[in-house]
Coordinates of C-alpha atoms and ligand atoms in Angstrom, one line a residue:
Chain A
X28 CA 118.1 148.0 128.1
X29 CA 116.3 146.6 131.2
X30 CA 114.2 143.5 131.0
X31 CA 112.3 141.7 133.8
X32 CA 110.6 138.4 133.1
X33 CA 107.9 136.7 135.2
X34 CA 109.2 138.0 138.5
X35 CA 107.5 136.4 141.5
X36 CA 107.8 137.5 145.1
X37 CA 105.6 136.3 147.9
X38 CA 105.5 136.9 151.6
X39 CA 103.7 133.8 153.0
X40 CA 100.4 133.6 151.0
X41 CA 100.7 137.2 149.8
X42 CA 102.0 137.4 146.2
X43 CA 103.4 140.9 146.2
X44 CA 104.8 140.4 142.6
X45 CA 102.8 138.0 140.5
X46 CA 104.6 137.2 137.2
X47 CA 105.8 140.7 136.5
X48 CA 107.3 141.3 133.1
X49 CA 108.5 144.5 131.5
X50 CA 111.1 145.9 129.1
X51 CA 112.5 149.4 128.9
X52 CA 114.9 150.5 126.0
X53 CA 117.8 152.9 126.6
X54 CA 116.8 156.5 126.8
X55 CA 113.1 155.6 127.8
X56 CA 111.3 156.5 131.0
X57 CA 108.6 154.0 132.0
X58 CA 106.4 155.3 134.7
X59 CA 104.6 152.8 137.0
X60 CA 101.4 154.0 138.6
X61 CA 99.7 152.1 141.4
X62 CA 98.0 152.4 144.8
X63 CA 99.9 152.1 148.0
X64 CA 100.7 148.4 148.7
X65 CA 100.5 147.3 145.1
X66 CA 104.0 146.1 145.1
X67 CA 105.8 148.9 143.3
X68 CA 108.7 149.3 145.9
X69 CA 109.1 145.6 146.0
X70 CA 109.6 145.4 142.3
X71 CA 112.4 148.0 142.4
X72 CA 114.0 146.2 145.4
X73 CA 114.0 142.9 143.4
X74 CA 115.5 144.6 140.4
X75 CA 118.3 146.2 142.6
X76 CA 119.0 142.8 144.2
X77 CA 118.2 144.0 147.7
X78 CA 115.4 141.6 147.9
X79 CA 115.7 138.1 146.4
X80 CA 112.9 137.0 144.2
X81 CA 111.2 133.5 144.3
X82 CA 111.1 133.2 140.5
X83 CA 111.8 135.0 137.3
X84 CA 114.8 137.0 136.0
X85 CA 116.3 140.4 135.6
X86 CA 118.4 141.3 132.6
X87 CA 120.5 144.4 132.0
X88 CA 121.8 145.0 128.5
X89 CA 121.2 141.4 127.8
X90 CA 123.1 140.0 130.8
X91 CA 121.3 138.0 133.4
X92 CA 121.9 139.7 136.7
X93 CA 119.4 137.8 138.8
X94 CA 122.0 136.0 141.0
X95 CA 124.3 139.1 141.3
X96 CA 124.7 141.1 144.6
X97 CA 123.3 144.6 144.5
X98 CA 126.8 146.1 144.5
X99 CA 127.5 144.2 141.2
X100 CA 124.5 145.3 139.2
X101 CA 125.4 148.9 138.4
X102 CA 121.9 150.2 139.2
X103 CA 121.1 153.7 140.2
X104 CA 118.5 153.7 143.0
X105 CA 116.6 156.5 144.5
X106 CA 114.4 154.9 147.2
X107 CA 111.1 156.3 148.5
X108 CA 112.7 157.9 151.5
X109 CA 115.7 159.4 149.5
X110 CA 117.8 157.7 152.2
X111 CA 120.7 160.2 152.2
X112 CA 123.8 159.6 154.3
X113 CA 123.1 162.0 157.1
X114 CA 126.7 161.7 158.5
X115 CA 128.1 162.9 155.3
X116 CA 128.0 166.3 153.5
X117 CA 126.2 166.8 150.2
X118 CA 129.4 166.5 148.3
X119 CA 130.4 163.2 150.1
X120 CA 126.9 161.9 149.5
X121 CA 127.2 162.5 145.7
X122 CA 130.7 161.0 145.4
X123 CA 129.9 158.1 147.7
X124 CA 130.4 155.5 145.0
X125 CA 133.9 157.0 144.0
X126 CA 135.6 154.7 146.6
X127 CA 134.1 151.8 144.8
X128 CA 135.7 152.8 141.5
X129 CA 132.7 154.5 140.0
X130 CA 132.1 158.1 138.7
X131 CA 134.6 160.7 137.6
X132 CA 135.5 164.3 138.4
X133 CA 133.9 165.4 135.1
X134 CA 130.8 163.4 136.0
X135 CA 130.7 165.2 139.3
X136 CA 130.8 168.7 137.8
X137 CA 128.2 167.6 135.3
X138 CA 125.6 166.3 137.9
X139 CA 126.2 169.3 140.2
X140 CA 125.5 171.9 137.5
X141 CA 122.7 169.8 136.0
X142 CA 120.9 169.7 139.3
X143 CA 121.9 173.1 140.6
X144 CA 123.7 171.8 143.7
X145 CA 126.7 174.1 143.5
X146 CA 125.8 176.2 146.5
X147 CA 124.9 173.2 148.7
X148 CA 127.9 170.9 148.6
X149 CA 129.2 171.5 152.1
X150 CA 125.8 171.3 153.8
X151 CA 124.6 168.2 155.7
X152 CA 121.4 166.6 154.3
X153 CA 119.4 167.7 157.4
X154 CA 119.9 171.3 156.5
X155 CA 118.2 170.8 153.1
X156 CA 114.6 171.1 151.9
X157 CA 112.7 168.2 150.6
X158 CA 113.3 169.3 147.0
X159 CA 117.0 169.5 147.5
X160 CA 117.2 166.3 149.3
X161 CA 115.6 164.7 146.2
X162 CA 118.1 166.4 144.0
X163 CA 121.0 165.0 146.1
X164 CA 119.6 161.5 146.0
X165 CA 119.3 161.8 142.2
X166 CA 122.8 163.3 141.9
X167 CA 124.3 160.5 144.0
X168 CA 122.7 157.8 141.8
X169 CA 123.6 159.6 138.6
X170 CA 127.3 160.1 139.7
X171 CA 127.8 156.4 139.9
X172 CA 127.2 156.1 136.1
X173 CA 124.5 153.4 136.3
X174 CA 123.3 151.2 133.5
X175 CA 119.7 151.5 134.8
X176 CA 118.0 154.1 136.9
X177 CA 115.2 153.2 139.4
X178 CA 113.3 156.0 141.1
X179 CA 110.7 155.3 143.9
X180 CA 108.4 158.2 144.3
X181 CA 111.4 160.6 144.5
X182 CA 109.3 163.7 144.8
X183 CA 106.8 162.6 147.5
X184 CA 108.0 165.3 149.9
X185 CA 107.5 168.1 147.4
X186 CA 104.5 170.3 146.7
X187 CA 102.7 170.4 143.4
X188 CA 104.0 173.8 142.3
X189 CA 107.6 172.7 142.9
X190 CA 107.0 169.5 141.1
X191 CA 105.8 171.3 138.0
X192 CA 109.0 173.2 138.0
X193 CA 111.4 170.2 138.7
X194 CA 109.9 167.5 136.6
X195 CA 110.8 168.8 133.1
X196 CA 114.3 169.4 134.4
X197 CA 114.5 165.9 135.8
X198 CA 113.2 164.5 132.6
X199 CA 115.9 166.2 130.6
X200 CA 118.6 165.0 133.0
X201 CA 117.3 161.4 132.8
X202 CA 117.0 161.5 129.0
X203 CA 120.6 162.7 128.6
X204 CA 121.8 159.5 130.3
X205 CA 120.5 157.3 127.5
X206 CA 119.7 154.5 129.9
X207 CA 116.4 152.8 130.8
X208 CA 114.7 154.5 133.7
X209 CA 111.9 153.2 135.8
X210 CA 110.0 155.9 137.7
X211 CA 107.3 155.2 140.3
X212 CA 104.6 157.6 141.4
X213 CA 101.0 157.7 142.4
X214 CA 100.5 161.2 141.2
X215 CA 98.9 161.3 137.7
X216 CA 100.2 164.8 136.9
X217 CA 103.7 163.7 137.9
X218 CA 103.4 160.6 135.7
X219 CA 102.3 162.8 132.8
X220 CA 105.2 165.2 133.1
X221 CA 108.1 162.7 133.4
X222 CA 107.0 159.6 131.5
X223 CA 107.6 158.3 127.9
X224 CA 105.6 155.1 128.6
X225 CA 103.2 154.0 131.3
X226 CA 102.3 151.0 133.2
X227 CA 99.8 150.3 136.0
X228 CA 100.4 148.0 139.0
X229 CA 97.7 146.4 140.9
X230 CA 97.6 143.2 143.1
X231 CA 101.3 142.4 142.2
X232 CA 100.5 142.5 138.4
X233 CA 102.0 144.9 135.9
X234 CA 100.0 146.0 132.8
X235 CA 101.4 148.3 130.2
X236 CA 99.1 151.1 129.1
X237 CA 98.9 153.8 126.6
X238 CA 97.9 156.9 128.6
X239 CA 97.8 157.8 132.3
X240 CA 93.9 158.0 132.1
X241 CA 93.8 154.2 131.4
X242 CA 95.8 153.6 134.6
X243 CA 93.1 155.4 136.7
X244 CA 90.3 153.5 134.9
X245 CA 92.0 150.2 135.8
X246 CA 92.7 151.3 139.4
X247 CA 89.1 152.6 139.8
X248 CA 87.7 149.3 138.5
X249 CA 90.0 147.4 140.9
X250 CA 89.1 149.5 143.8
X251 CA 85.3 149.0 143.1
X252 CA 85.8 145.3 142.5
X253 CA 87.7 145.0 145.8
X254 CA 84.9 146.8 147.6
X255 CA 82.4 144.4 146.0
X256 CA 80.6 147.1 144.1
X257 CA 81.5 146.1 140.5
Chain B
X6 CA 97.9 175.3 196.1
X7 CA 95.1 173.8 198.1
X8 CA 94.4 171.7 194.9
X9 CA 97.9 170.4 195.0
X10 CA 97.7 169.3 198.6
X11 CA 94.3 167.8 198.1
X12 CA 95.5 165.8 195.0
X13 CA 94.1 162.4 195.2
X14 CA 96.8 159.8 195.9
X15 CA 96.3 156.5 194.2
X16 CA 96.7 153.1 195.9
X17 CA 99.7 152.4 193.5
X18 CA 101.5 155.5 194.7
X19 CA 100.7 154.5 198.3
X20 CA 102.3 151.2 197.8
X21 CA 105.2 152.2 195.5
X22 CA 106.7 155.0 197.5
X23 CA 107.2 153.2 200.9
X24 CA 108.6 150.0 199.2
X25 CA 110.9 151.9 196.9
X26 CA 112.3 154.0 199.8
X27 CA 112.7 151.1 202.1
X28 CA 114.1 148.5 199.8
X29 CA 116.0 150.5 197.2
X30 CA 117.0 153.9 198.6
X31 CA 117.5 153.0 202.2
X32 CA 120.2 150.3 201.6
X33 CA 122.2 152.7 199.4
X34 CA 121.9 155.4 202.0
X35 CA 123.0 152.8 204.7
X36 CA 126.3 152.7 203.0
X37 CA 126.8 156.4 203.0
X38 CA 125.6 156.8 206.6
X39 CA 128.0 154.1 207.7
X40 CA 131.1 155.9 206.3
X41 CA 133.5 156.9 209.1
X42 CA 136.5 159.0 208.9
X43 CA 138.7 156.3 210.4
X44 CA 137.4 153.8 207.9
X45 CA 138.0 156.1 205.0
X46 CA 141.6 156.9 206.2
X47 CA 142.4 153.3 206.8
X48 CA 141.2 152.2 203.3
X49 CA 142.8 155.0 201.5
X50 CA 146.1 154.1 203.2
X51 CA 145.8 150.5 202.0
X52 CA 147.8 150.0 198.8
X53 CA 145.8 146.9 198.1
X54 CA 142.7 149.0 197.8
X55 CA 144.3 151.2 195.2
X56 CA 145.6 148.2 193.4
X57 CA 142.1 146.8 193.2
X58 CA 140.8 150.1 192.0
X59 CA 143.4 150.2 189.2
X60 CA 142.7 146.5 188.3
X61 CA 139.0 147.1 188.2
X62 CA 139.2 150.0 185.9
X63 CA 141.9 148.3 183.6
X64 CA 140.1 145.0 183.3
X65 CA 136.6 146.5 182.9
X66 CA 138.0 148.8 180.2
X67 CA 139.4 146.0 178.2
X68 CA 136.5 143.8 178.8
X69 CA 134.2 146.6 177.5
X70 CA 136.4 147.1 174.4
X71 CA 136.3 143.3 173.7
X72 CA 132.5 143.3 174.4
X73 CA 132.0 146.2 171.9
X74 CA 134.2 144.6 169.3
X75 CA 132.2 141.3 169.4
X76 CA 128.9 143.1 169.7
X77 CA 129.7 145.0 166.5
X78 CA 130.3 141.6 164.9
X79 CA 126.9 140.5 166.2
X80 CA 125.5 143.7 164.7
X81 CA 126.6 142.7 161.2
X82 CA 124.7 139.4 161.6
X83 CA 121.7 141.3 163.0
X84 CA 121.6 143.5 159.8
X85 CA 122.8 141.3 157.0
X86 CA 122.6 137.6 158.0
X87 CA 119.3 137.3 159.9
X88 CA 118.3 134.1 158.2
X89 CA 121.4 132.2 159.2
X90 CA 121.8 129.6 161.9
X91 CA 124.8 131.4 163.2
X92 CA 122.6 134.5 163.8
X93 CA 119.9 132.5 165.6
X94 CA 122.4 130.8 167.8
X95 CA 124.0 134.2 168.7
X96 CA 120.8 135.8 169.3
X97 CA 119.6 133.0 171.6
X98 CA 122.8 133.1 173.5
X99 CA 122.4 136.8 174.2
X100 CA 119.4 136.1 176.4
X101 CA 120.7 132.9 178.1
X102 CA 123.1 134.7 180.6
X103 CA 120.1 136.5 182.2
X104 CA 118.9 133.2 183.8
X105 CA 122.4 131.9 184.4
X106 CA 124.1 132.1 187.8
X107 CA 127.4 133.9 187.1
X108 CA 129.2 131.3 189.2
X109 CA 128.2 128.9 186.4
X110 CA 129.7 131.4 183.8
X111 CA 133.0 131.4 185.9
X112 CA 133.1 127.7 186.1
X113 CA 132.5 127.3 182.4
X114 CA 135.5 129.6 181.8
X115 CA 137.6 127.8 184.3
X116 CA 136.9 124.5 182.5
X117 CA 137.4 126.0 179.1
X118 CA 140.6 128.0 179.7
X119 CA 142.0 126.7 183.0
X120 CA 144.7 124.2 183.5
X121 CA 143.5 121.2 181.4
X122 CA 142.9 123.3 178.3
X123 CA 145.6 125.8 178.4
X124 CA 148.3 124.3 180.6
X125 CA 151.1 125.8 178.5
X126 CA 150.2 129.3 179.9
X127 CA 151.2 128.1 183.4
X128 CA 150.2 125.5 185.9
X129 CA 146.7 126.9 186.0
X130 CA 146.3 127.9 182.4
X131 CA 144.8 131.4 181.9
X132 CA 143.0 131.2 185.3
X133 CA 143.8 133.5 188.2
X134 CA 145.4 136.3 186.1
X135 CA 144.2 139.8 185.2
X136 CA 143.4 138.4 181.7
X137 CA 141.1 135.8 183.2
X138 CA 139.4 138.6 185.2
X139 CA 139.0 140.5 181.9
X140 CA 137.6 137.4 180.1
X141 CA 135.1 136.8 182.9
X142 CA 133.9 140.4 182.8
X143 CA 133.7 140.2 179.0
X144 CA 131.8 137.0 179.1
X145 CA 129.0 138.5 181.2
X146 CA 128.9 142.0 179.7
X147 CA 129.1 141.0 175.9
X148 CA 125.3 140.1 175.7
X149 CA 124.4 143.5 177.0
X150 CA 126.6 145.2 174.5
X151 CA 125.2 143.0 171.7
X152 CA 121.6 144.0 172.5
X153 CA 122.5 147.6 172.7
X154 CA 124.1 147.5 169.2
X155 CA 121.1 145.7 167.9
X156 CA 118.7 148.3 169.2
X157 CA 121.1 151.0 167.8
X158 CA 120.9 149.2 164.4
X159 CA 117.1 149.3 164.5
X160 CA 117.2 153.1 164.5
X161 CA 119.0 153.1 161.1
X162 CA 116.7 153.4 158.2
X163 CA 117.1 150.3 156.0
X164 CA 117.0 152.0 152.7
X165 CA 120.1 154.0 153.6
X166 CA 122.0 150.7 153.8
X167 CA 120.3 149.5 150.7
X168 CA 121.4 152.5 148.7
X169 CA 125.0 152.1 149.8
X170 CA 124.8 148.5 148.3
X171 CA 123.6 149.8 145.0
X172 CA 126.5 152.3 145.1
X173 CA 128.9 149.5 145.0
X174 CA 129.4 148.6 148.8
X175 CA 129.7 145.0 149.8
X176 CA 127.8 144.2 153.1
X177 CA 131.1 144.6 155.0
X178 CA 131.8 148.0 153.4
X179 CA 128.3 149.3 154.0
X180 CA 128.6 148.2 157.6
X181 CA 131.8 150.2 158.0
X182 CA 130.8 153.3 156.0
X183 CA 127.2 153.6 156.9
X184 CA 126.0 151.5 159.8
X185 CA 128.9 152.2 162.3
X186 CA 129.0 156.0 161.7
X187 CA 125.2 156.2 162.0
X188 CA 125.2 154.2 165.1
X189 CA 127.5 156.6 167.0
X190 CA 125.5 156.9 170.2
X191 CA 124.6 153.3 170.4
X192 CA 128.3 152.4 170.3
X193 CA 129.1 154.7 173.2
X194 CA 126.1 153.3 175.2
X195 CA 127.2 149.7 174.4
X196 CA 130.6 150.5 175.7
X197 CA 129.4 152.3 178.9
X198 CA 127.0 149.6 179.6
X199 CA 129.4 146.7 179.3
X200 CA 132.0 148.7 181.3
X201 CA 129.4 149.1 184.0
X202 CA 128.4 145.5 183.9
X203 CA 132.1 144.5 184.1
X204 CA 132.8 146.6 187.1
X205 CA 129.8 145.0 188.9
X206 CA 130.8 141.5 188.2
X207 CA 131.8 139.4 191.1
X208 CA 130.9 135.7 190.9
X209 CA 132.4 134.9 187.5
X210 CA 135.4 137.1 188.2
X211 CA 136.1 135.2 191.5
X212 CA 135.6 131.7 189.9
X213 CA 137.9 132.3 187.0
X214 CA 140.2 135.2 188.0
X215 CA 140.4 134.4 191.7
X216 CA 140.7 137.0 194.5
X217 CA 144.4 137.4 195.0
X218 CA 145.0 140.7 196.9
X219 CA 147.3 143.0 194.9
X220 CA 147.0 140.8 191.8
X221 CA 143.5 139.7 190.6
X222 CA 141.5 141.5 193.3
X223 CA 139.0 143.9 192.0
X224 CA 136.7 146.3 193.9
X225 CA 133.9 143.8 194.1
X226 CA 136.1 141.1 195.6
X227 CA 137.9 143.7 197.8
X228 CA 134.6 144.5 199.4
X229 CA 134.0 140.8 200.0
X230 CA 137.4 140.2 201.5
X231 CA 137.1 143.1 203.9
X232 CA 133.7 141.9 205.2
X233 CA 135.1 138.4 205.7
X234 CA 138.1 139.9 207.6
X235 CA 135.7 141.9 209.8
X236 CA 136.9 145.2 208.4
X237 CA 133.4 146.5 207.9
X238 CA 134.5 150.1 207.9
X239 CA 136.9 149.4 205.1
X240 CA 134.3 147.5 203.1
X241 CA 131.9 150.4 203.6
X242 CA 134.5 152.9 202.2
X243 CA 135.2 150.7 199.1
X244 CA 131.5 150.2 198.6
X245 CA 130.8 154.0 198.7
X246 CA 133.7 154.3 196.2
X247 CA 131.8 151.8 193.9
X248 CA 128.6 153.8 194.2
X249 CA 130.5 156.9 193.2
X250 CA 131.9 155.1 190.0
X251 CA 128.3 153.8 189.3
X252 CA 126.9 157.2 189.6
X253 CA 129.4 158.7 187.1
X254 CA 128.6 155.8 184.6
X255 CA 124.9 156.2 185.0
X256 CA 125.0 159.9 184.4
X257 CA 127.2 159.3 181.4
X258 CA 124.5 156.9 180.0
X259 CA 121.7 159.3 180.8
X260 CA 123.4 162.1 178.9
X261 CA 123.3 159.8 175.9
X262 CA 119.6 159.3 176.6
X263 CA 119.8 155.6 176.2
X264 CA 119.6 154.0 179.6
X265 CA 117.5 150.9 179.2
X266 CA 119.3 148.0 180.8
Ligands
ADP314 N1 108.8 142.4 154.6 C1 107.6 142.2 154.3 N2 106.8 141.2 154.9 C2 105.5 141.1 154.6 N3 104.8 141.9 153.7 C3 105.5 142.8 153.1 C4 106.9 143.1 153.4 N4 107.3 144.1 152.6 C5 106.2 144.5 152.0 N5 105.1 143.8 152.2 C6 103.8 143.9 151.6 O1 103.9 143.9 150.2 C7 103.0 144.7 149.7 C8 103.6 145.6 148.7 O2 104.4 146.5 149.3 P1 105.2 147.7 148.5 O3 106.0 147.0 147.4 O4 105.9 148.5 149.4 O5 104.0 148.5 147.8 P2 104.1 149.9 147.2 O6 105.5 150.4 147.0 O7 103.3 149.7 145.8 O8 103.3 150.8 148.1 C9 102.2 145.4 150.8 O9 101.0 144.8 151.0 C10 103.2 145.2 151.9 O10 102.4 145.1 153.1
MG315 MG1 106.3 152.1 147.9

């Protein structure tokens, strides 16, 4: 279980996270929808420990990890850019965490077949298409046997047809882990296909919602209000 | 073709070309044109010349290695410890030597590691040894290496380092496993730049390492000595030799596409 409580993060006067709270049970995928610049990536970076927060706390399976370094949090993180290690092969990317005592040979076989990466293991990331880079980034995080998965718009480089094909597969893979998953997107269709629950982020605030339609009503209202129309 | 000949020449071009040719190209050419067969023969027959060539390459090589090693330490602060006082001091001191006469750098080293401080190493401490020459070269070339490493680090996508952390790497491990391998070219550039800077150093080397022919004399000080002795033809030959080495280094840097010093 992942819980964040009253997270605050500010850059000068700009409150990028303004008292964000959320809770995700094991085996559930929470999708956060929001416009660019609404603070989504910042939220994930605070949860991973890469960015310190000004206030609030992060709990994983009941343990307060707020003051732990990123390497001690056991969080699987797929950043917005996929951020593969270009100097390593696909295989070396996936088992990167092995040297830090994570993952297992069985786990490696499992993620490779789950994500259909068998034929790509000795390639370098630069030889891969966007879709395969996303698969490797996911595989690398899954291999490390995390207690939480955070994905920041992992499929931005991929076209809609491809997404329709990959998302059900990703959803199945993520459900099998039985850990909390936080998935960020600004594509409503993507949210629909991957999510079990939804939340919308605007102006650094997070609001849980029932359906993706609600997200867009809230965002539209925000945009209109921001433009001084509503 | 007519269009080419008639191309309008701007005022800037009119000013740049003659000044550049007169003040930059002409002096270099002067060295080459003053080379004489007799001077070349006499210099190449001088064992002290070859000792200074050997000393120059040896000391510059180790100075560059030390410079690179310390610069990689600075790179760690640049990436992971930017908020610290240590980083700010180190960053500030990278720029300071630009405005500092290198005689001052040499004097500083002499006071720090010369007789009074390190008397146990001999009557003059570490001063006036090849090690002193190396330290002097290192002192003036390290900031260049550090800045090259910092700009190499800027090319690395931050999220790649962040992901390594979430996969269990401490900052030190992420630096070794991700930053250094991805910096490849920057590391080579930093080495070549500090090697070049080391070879070209004269003032700090002479102050701290001295100019003992056959011992601590390097090419820069050999040229100086020969001019003082009135052996201009020999000084010209040694200088042409320096230009040749510099050419090799600049070509080496150009091939890395990172010459910005
Ligand atoms: N290092 C920083 N310094 C100042 N402002 C920042 C910094 N990083 C992000 N921001 C600002 O924080 C806001 C949220 O950014 P981000 O979390 O990346 O949004 P999203 O992922 O939702 O697009 C943006 O307005 C961005 O400009
Ligand atoms: Mg983002």
